[in-house]
Coordinates of C-alpha atoms and ligand atoms in Angstrom, one line a residue:
M1 CA -14.4 14.9 -2.1
S2 CA -11.3 15.7 -1.9
F3 CA -8.4 15.8 -4.4
I4 CA -6.6 12.4 -4.1
L5 CA -3.5 10.9 -4.5
G6 CA -2.5 7.7 -5.5
L7 CA 0.9 6.8 -3.2
T8 CA 2.4 3.6 -3.9
G9 CA 5.8 1.5 -4.5
G10 CA 7.3 -1.9 -4.0
I11 CA 7.7 -3.1 -0.4
G12 CA 10.6 -1.3 1.1
S13 CA 10.4 1.4 -1.2
G14 CA 10.0 4.0 1.5
K15 CA 6.1 4.9 1.1
S16 CA 5.5 4.4 4.3
A17 CA 8.7 7.2 5.5
A18 CA 6.9 9.2 2.3
S19 CA 3.5 9.3 3.5
Q20 CA 4.7 9.8 7.3
W21 CA 6.1 13.2 5.9
F22 CA 3.2 13.8 4.1
E23 CA 1.2 13.3 7.7
S24 CA 4.1 15.4 8.8
Q25 CA 2.5 18.3 6.4
N26 CA -1.2 17.6 7.6
I27 CA -2.1 15.9 4.7
V28 CA -5.0 13.4 5.9
V29 CA -3.0 9.5 4.7
V30 CA -5.7 6.5 4.1
D31 CA -4.0 3.5 4.5
A32 CA -4.8 0.0 2.5
D33 CA -2.5 -1.9 4.4
V34 CA -4.4 -0.7 7.4
V35 CA -7.8 -1.4 5.9
A36 CA -7.1 -4.0 4.9
R37 CA -6.4 -5.3 8.3
E38 CA -9.4 -4.0 9.6
I39 CA -11.9 -5.6 7.6
V40 CA -11.1 -9.2 8.6
E41 CA -10.5 -8.0 12.1
I42 CA -12.6 -10.4 14.2
G43 CA -17.5 -9.5 13.4
Q44 CA -16.2 -8.2 9.6
P45 CA -18.3 -9.5 7.5
A46 CA -14.9 -10.3 5.3
L47 CA -13.4 -12.2 8.1
Q48 CA -16.7 -15.1 8.1
Q49 CA -16.5 -15.4 4.4
I50 CA -12.8 -16.5 4.8
H51 CA -13.5 -18.9 7.7
Q52 CA -16.4 -20.1 4.9
A53 CA -14.0 -20.3 2.4
F54 CA -11.4 -21.7 3.7
G55 CA -12.2 -23.6 6.4
D56 CA -11.6 -24.3 10.2
W57 CA -7.6 -24.0 9.9
V58 CA -8.0 -20.7 9.3
L59 CA -8.6 -19.6 12.9
L60 CA -6.7 -18.9 15.4
E61 CA -8.4 -20.7 18.8
N62 CA -9.9 -17.3 19.4
G63 CA -11.4 -16.3 16.3
A64 CA -9.6 -14.7 14.9
L65 CA -7.3 -14.6 11.8
N66 CA -4.3 -17.0 11.4
R67 CA -2.4 -14.9 9.3
R68 CA 0.6 -16.8 8.6
A69 CA -1.1 -19.8 7.9
L70 CA -3.0 -17.9 5.3
R71 CA -0.3 -16.3 3.7
E72 CA 1.7 -19.4 2.5
H73 CA -1.1 -21.4 1.8
I74 CA -2.1 -18.6 -0.8
F75 CA 1.9 -18.2 -1.5
K76 CA 1.5 -22.3 -3.0
N77 CA -1.5 -21.8 -4.2
P78 CA -2.6 -19.0 -7.0
L79 CA -6.3 -20.3 -7.4
A80 CA -7.1 -19.3 -3.2
R81 CA -5.4 -16.4 -3.4
K82 CA -7.8 -15.5 -5.9
T83 CA -10.3 -16.8 -4.0
L84 CA -9.4 -14.6 -1.1
E85 CA -8.7 -11.4 -3.4
N86 CA -12.4 -11.5 -4.3
I87 CA -13.4 -12.2 -0.6
T88 CA -11.0 -8.6 0.3
H89 CA -10.7 -6.7 -2.3
P90 CA -14.4 -5.2 -2.7
A91 CA -14.9 -5.2 1.3
I92 CA -11.0 -3.2 1.3
R93 CA -12.3 -0.6 -1.3
T94 CA -15.5 0.0 0.1
S95 CA -14.1 0.8 3.2
I96 CA -11.1 3.3 1.8
I97 CA -14.0 5.0 -0.1
E98 CA -15.6 5.9 2.9
Q99 CA -12.4 7.2 4.9
L100 CA -11.2 9.6 1.7
Q101 CA -14.8 10.9 2.1
R102 CA -14.2 11.3 5.9
A103 CA -10.6 13.2 5.4
Q104 CA -10.9 16.6 6.0
S105 CA -7.8 18.2 5.1
P106 CA -6.5 19.9 1.9
Y107 CA -6.2 17.1 -0.5
V108 CA -6.3 13.4 0.6
I109 CA -3.5 10.3 0.1
L110 CA -4.1 7.0 -0.7
V111 CA -1.2 4.6 -0.2
S112 CA -1.1 1.4 -1.3
P113 CA 1.4 -1.1 -2.6
L114 CA -1.0 -2.4 -4.8
L115 CA -3.0 0.8 -5.8
F116 CA -1.9 0.1 -10.0
E117 CA -2.2 -4.0 -9.5
T118 CA -5.6 -4.0 -8.2
N119 CA -7.5 -1.0 -10.0
Q120 CA -7.0 1.6 -6.6
H121 CA -5.7 4.2 -8.6
Q122 CA -9.1 4.5 -10.0
L123 CA -10.1 6.1 -6.9
T124 CA -7.5 8.4 -7.3
Q125 CA -6.2 12.0 -9.6
H126 CA -2.4 12.0 -9.4
N127 CA -0.6 8.7 -8.1
L128 CA 3.1 9.0 -7.1
L129 CA 5.4 6.2 -7.1
I130 CA 8.6 6.0 -5.1
D131 CA 10.7 4.2 -7.1
A132 CA 13.5 2.5 -5.4
S133 CA 16.5 -0.3 -7.1
E134 CA 15.5 -3.9 -5.8
E135 CA 19.1 -3.9 -4.1
L136 CA 18.0 -1.1 -1.8
Q137 CA 14.2 -2.6 -1.7
I138 CA 15.6 -6.3 0.3
Q139 CA 18.6 -4.3 2.2
R140 CA 15.4 -1.8 3.9
A141 CA 13.0 -4.3 4.1
S142 CA 14.8 -7.2 5.8
Q143 CA 16.1 -4.5 8.6
R144 CA 13.0 -3.5 9.3
D145 CA 10.5 -7.0 9.3
D146 CA 11.2 -10.5 10.9
Q147 CA 11.8 -11.8 7.0
N148 CA 14.2 -13.2 5.4
I149 CA 15.3 -12.4 2.3
E150 CA 13.9 -15.0 0.5
Q151 CA 10.5 -13.5 1.6
I152 CA 10.8 -10.6 0.4
Q153 CA 11.9 -11.9 -3.2
K154 CA 9.0 -13.7 -3.4
I155 CA 6.6 -10.6 -2.3
I156 CA 8.6 -8.4 -4.7
Q157 CA 7.7 -11.2 -7.7
T158 CA 4.6 -10.8 -6.7
Q159 CA 4.3 -7.2 -7.3
M160 CA 4.4 -4.8 -10.1
S161 CA 8.1 -4.4 -11.7
R162 CA 9.6 -1.3 -11.3
Q163 CA 9.1 -0.7 -14.6
K164 CA 5.6 -1.0 -15.2
K165 CA 4.8 0.8 -11.7
R166 CA 6.6 4.0 -13.9
D167 CA 4.4 4.2 -16.6
F168 CA 1.3 4.2 -15.0
A169 CA 3.0 7.3 -12.5
N170 CA 2.3 10.5 -13.1
D171 CA 5.3 12.3 -10.5
I172 CA 8.5 8.9 -9.5
V173 CA 10.9 9.8 -6.7
L174 CA 13.7 7.6 -6.4
N175 CA 14.1 7.0 -2.6
D176 CA 18.4 6.4 -3.0
G177 CA 19.3 8.7 -0.7
H178 CA 19.0 9.7 2.9
L179 CA 15.5 10.1 4.1
E180 CA 16.4 14.2 4.0
H181 CA 16.8 14.0 0.8
L182 CA 13.4 11.9 0.5
Y183 CA 12.0 14.9 2.1
E184 CA 13.1 17.4 -0.1
K185 CA 12.2 15.7 -3.0
L186 CA 8.8 15.4 -1.9
Q187 CA 8.4 19.4 -1.0
P188 CA 7.7 20.7 -3.8
L189 CA 5.5 18.0 -5.4
H190 CA 3.6 18.3 -2.0
H191 CA 3.4 22.4 -3.4
K192 CA 2.4 21.1 -6.7
Y193 CA 0.2 18.8 -4.4
L194 CA -1.5 21.7 -2.9
K195 CA -2.4 23.1 -6.0
L196 CA -4.2 20.6 -7.9
A197 CA -6.3 20.3 -4.9
L198 CA -7.5 23.9 -5.4
E199 CA -7.7 24.1 -8.8
K200 CA -10.2 21.0 -8.6
K201 CA -12.5 23.2 -6.0
Ligands
ADP1 P1 7.4 0.4 2.6 O1 6.5 1.3 2.9 O2 7.5 1.0 1.1 O3 7.7 -0.5 2.8 P2 9.1 1.6 4.8 O4 9.2 3.5 4.5 O5 8.8 1.2 6.0 O6 8.7 1.1 3.2 O7 11.0 2.1 4.1 C1 11.3 0.4 4.4 C2 12.9 1.0 5.6 O8 13.7 2.1 5.2 C3 11.9 1.6 6.7 O9 12.3 1.2 8.3 C4 12.6 3.0 6.7 O10 12.5 4.1 7.6 C5 13.7 3.1 5.9 N1 14.4 3.3 4.4 C6 13.4 4.6 4.4 N2 13.8 5.5 3.1 C7 15.0 5.2 3.8 C8 16.2 6.4 3.2 N3 16.2 7.4 2.3 N4 16.6 6.0 4.1 C9 17.0 5.6 5.1 N5 16.3 4.3 5.5 C10 15.3 4.4 5.0

């Protein structure tokens, strides 16, 4: 498998903006959020397990996952969150590994909001944190999504603290300026990762 870079950051920090830039440099990006949605699609074993664990209310009439109901349920109920994670995390991990193995580029990126929280960084050789103040996180995420400030604050609370993420990361980019400014900071890192990937071969 090629050199794997973990890319993380809290909600609204600019992870997706950063991964899009790496993709524009022809680096394959595996997105843990996308994988998390794929593994609960209709017909997937994880969806059947969720149905068994929680009951019929967790499915919509067409048999798809009722994400909103499940999200509200686990916000109120930490034990239910654990049950859900015990089902989804192993399935997500298996699928991520498959996609990383298939990827063909000088190095590969695993982007995940919960890279450190869910031990996905065990799959990576090096980790890059996109960091932003909580104020900027809330401002960006609320502009992007149909979520109010309170919901975003709750999500931030469930994520690892900025400081702890900084301790885990090998590289940190503070995304506190224009997007162009972010890309300028990513350029030298891209060159560093190309070099590290060559050294690993
Ligand atoms: P994440 O994936 O970490 O949740 P995104 O990359 O989606 O965050 O960024 C959140 C929103 O803020 C997006 O709409 C994105 O285009 C915007 N954004 C990110 N970084 C910047 C920046 N430096 N300047 C302006 N807008 C930004």
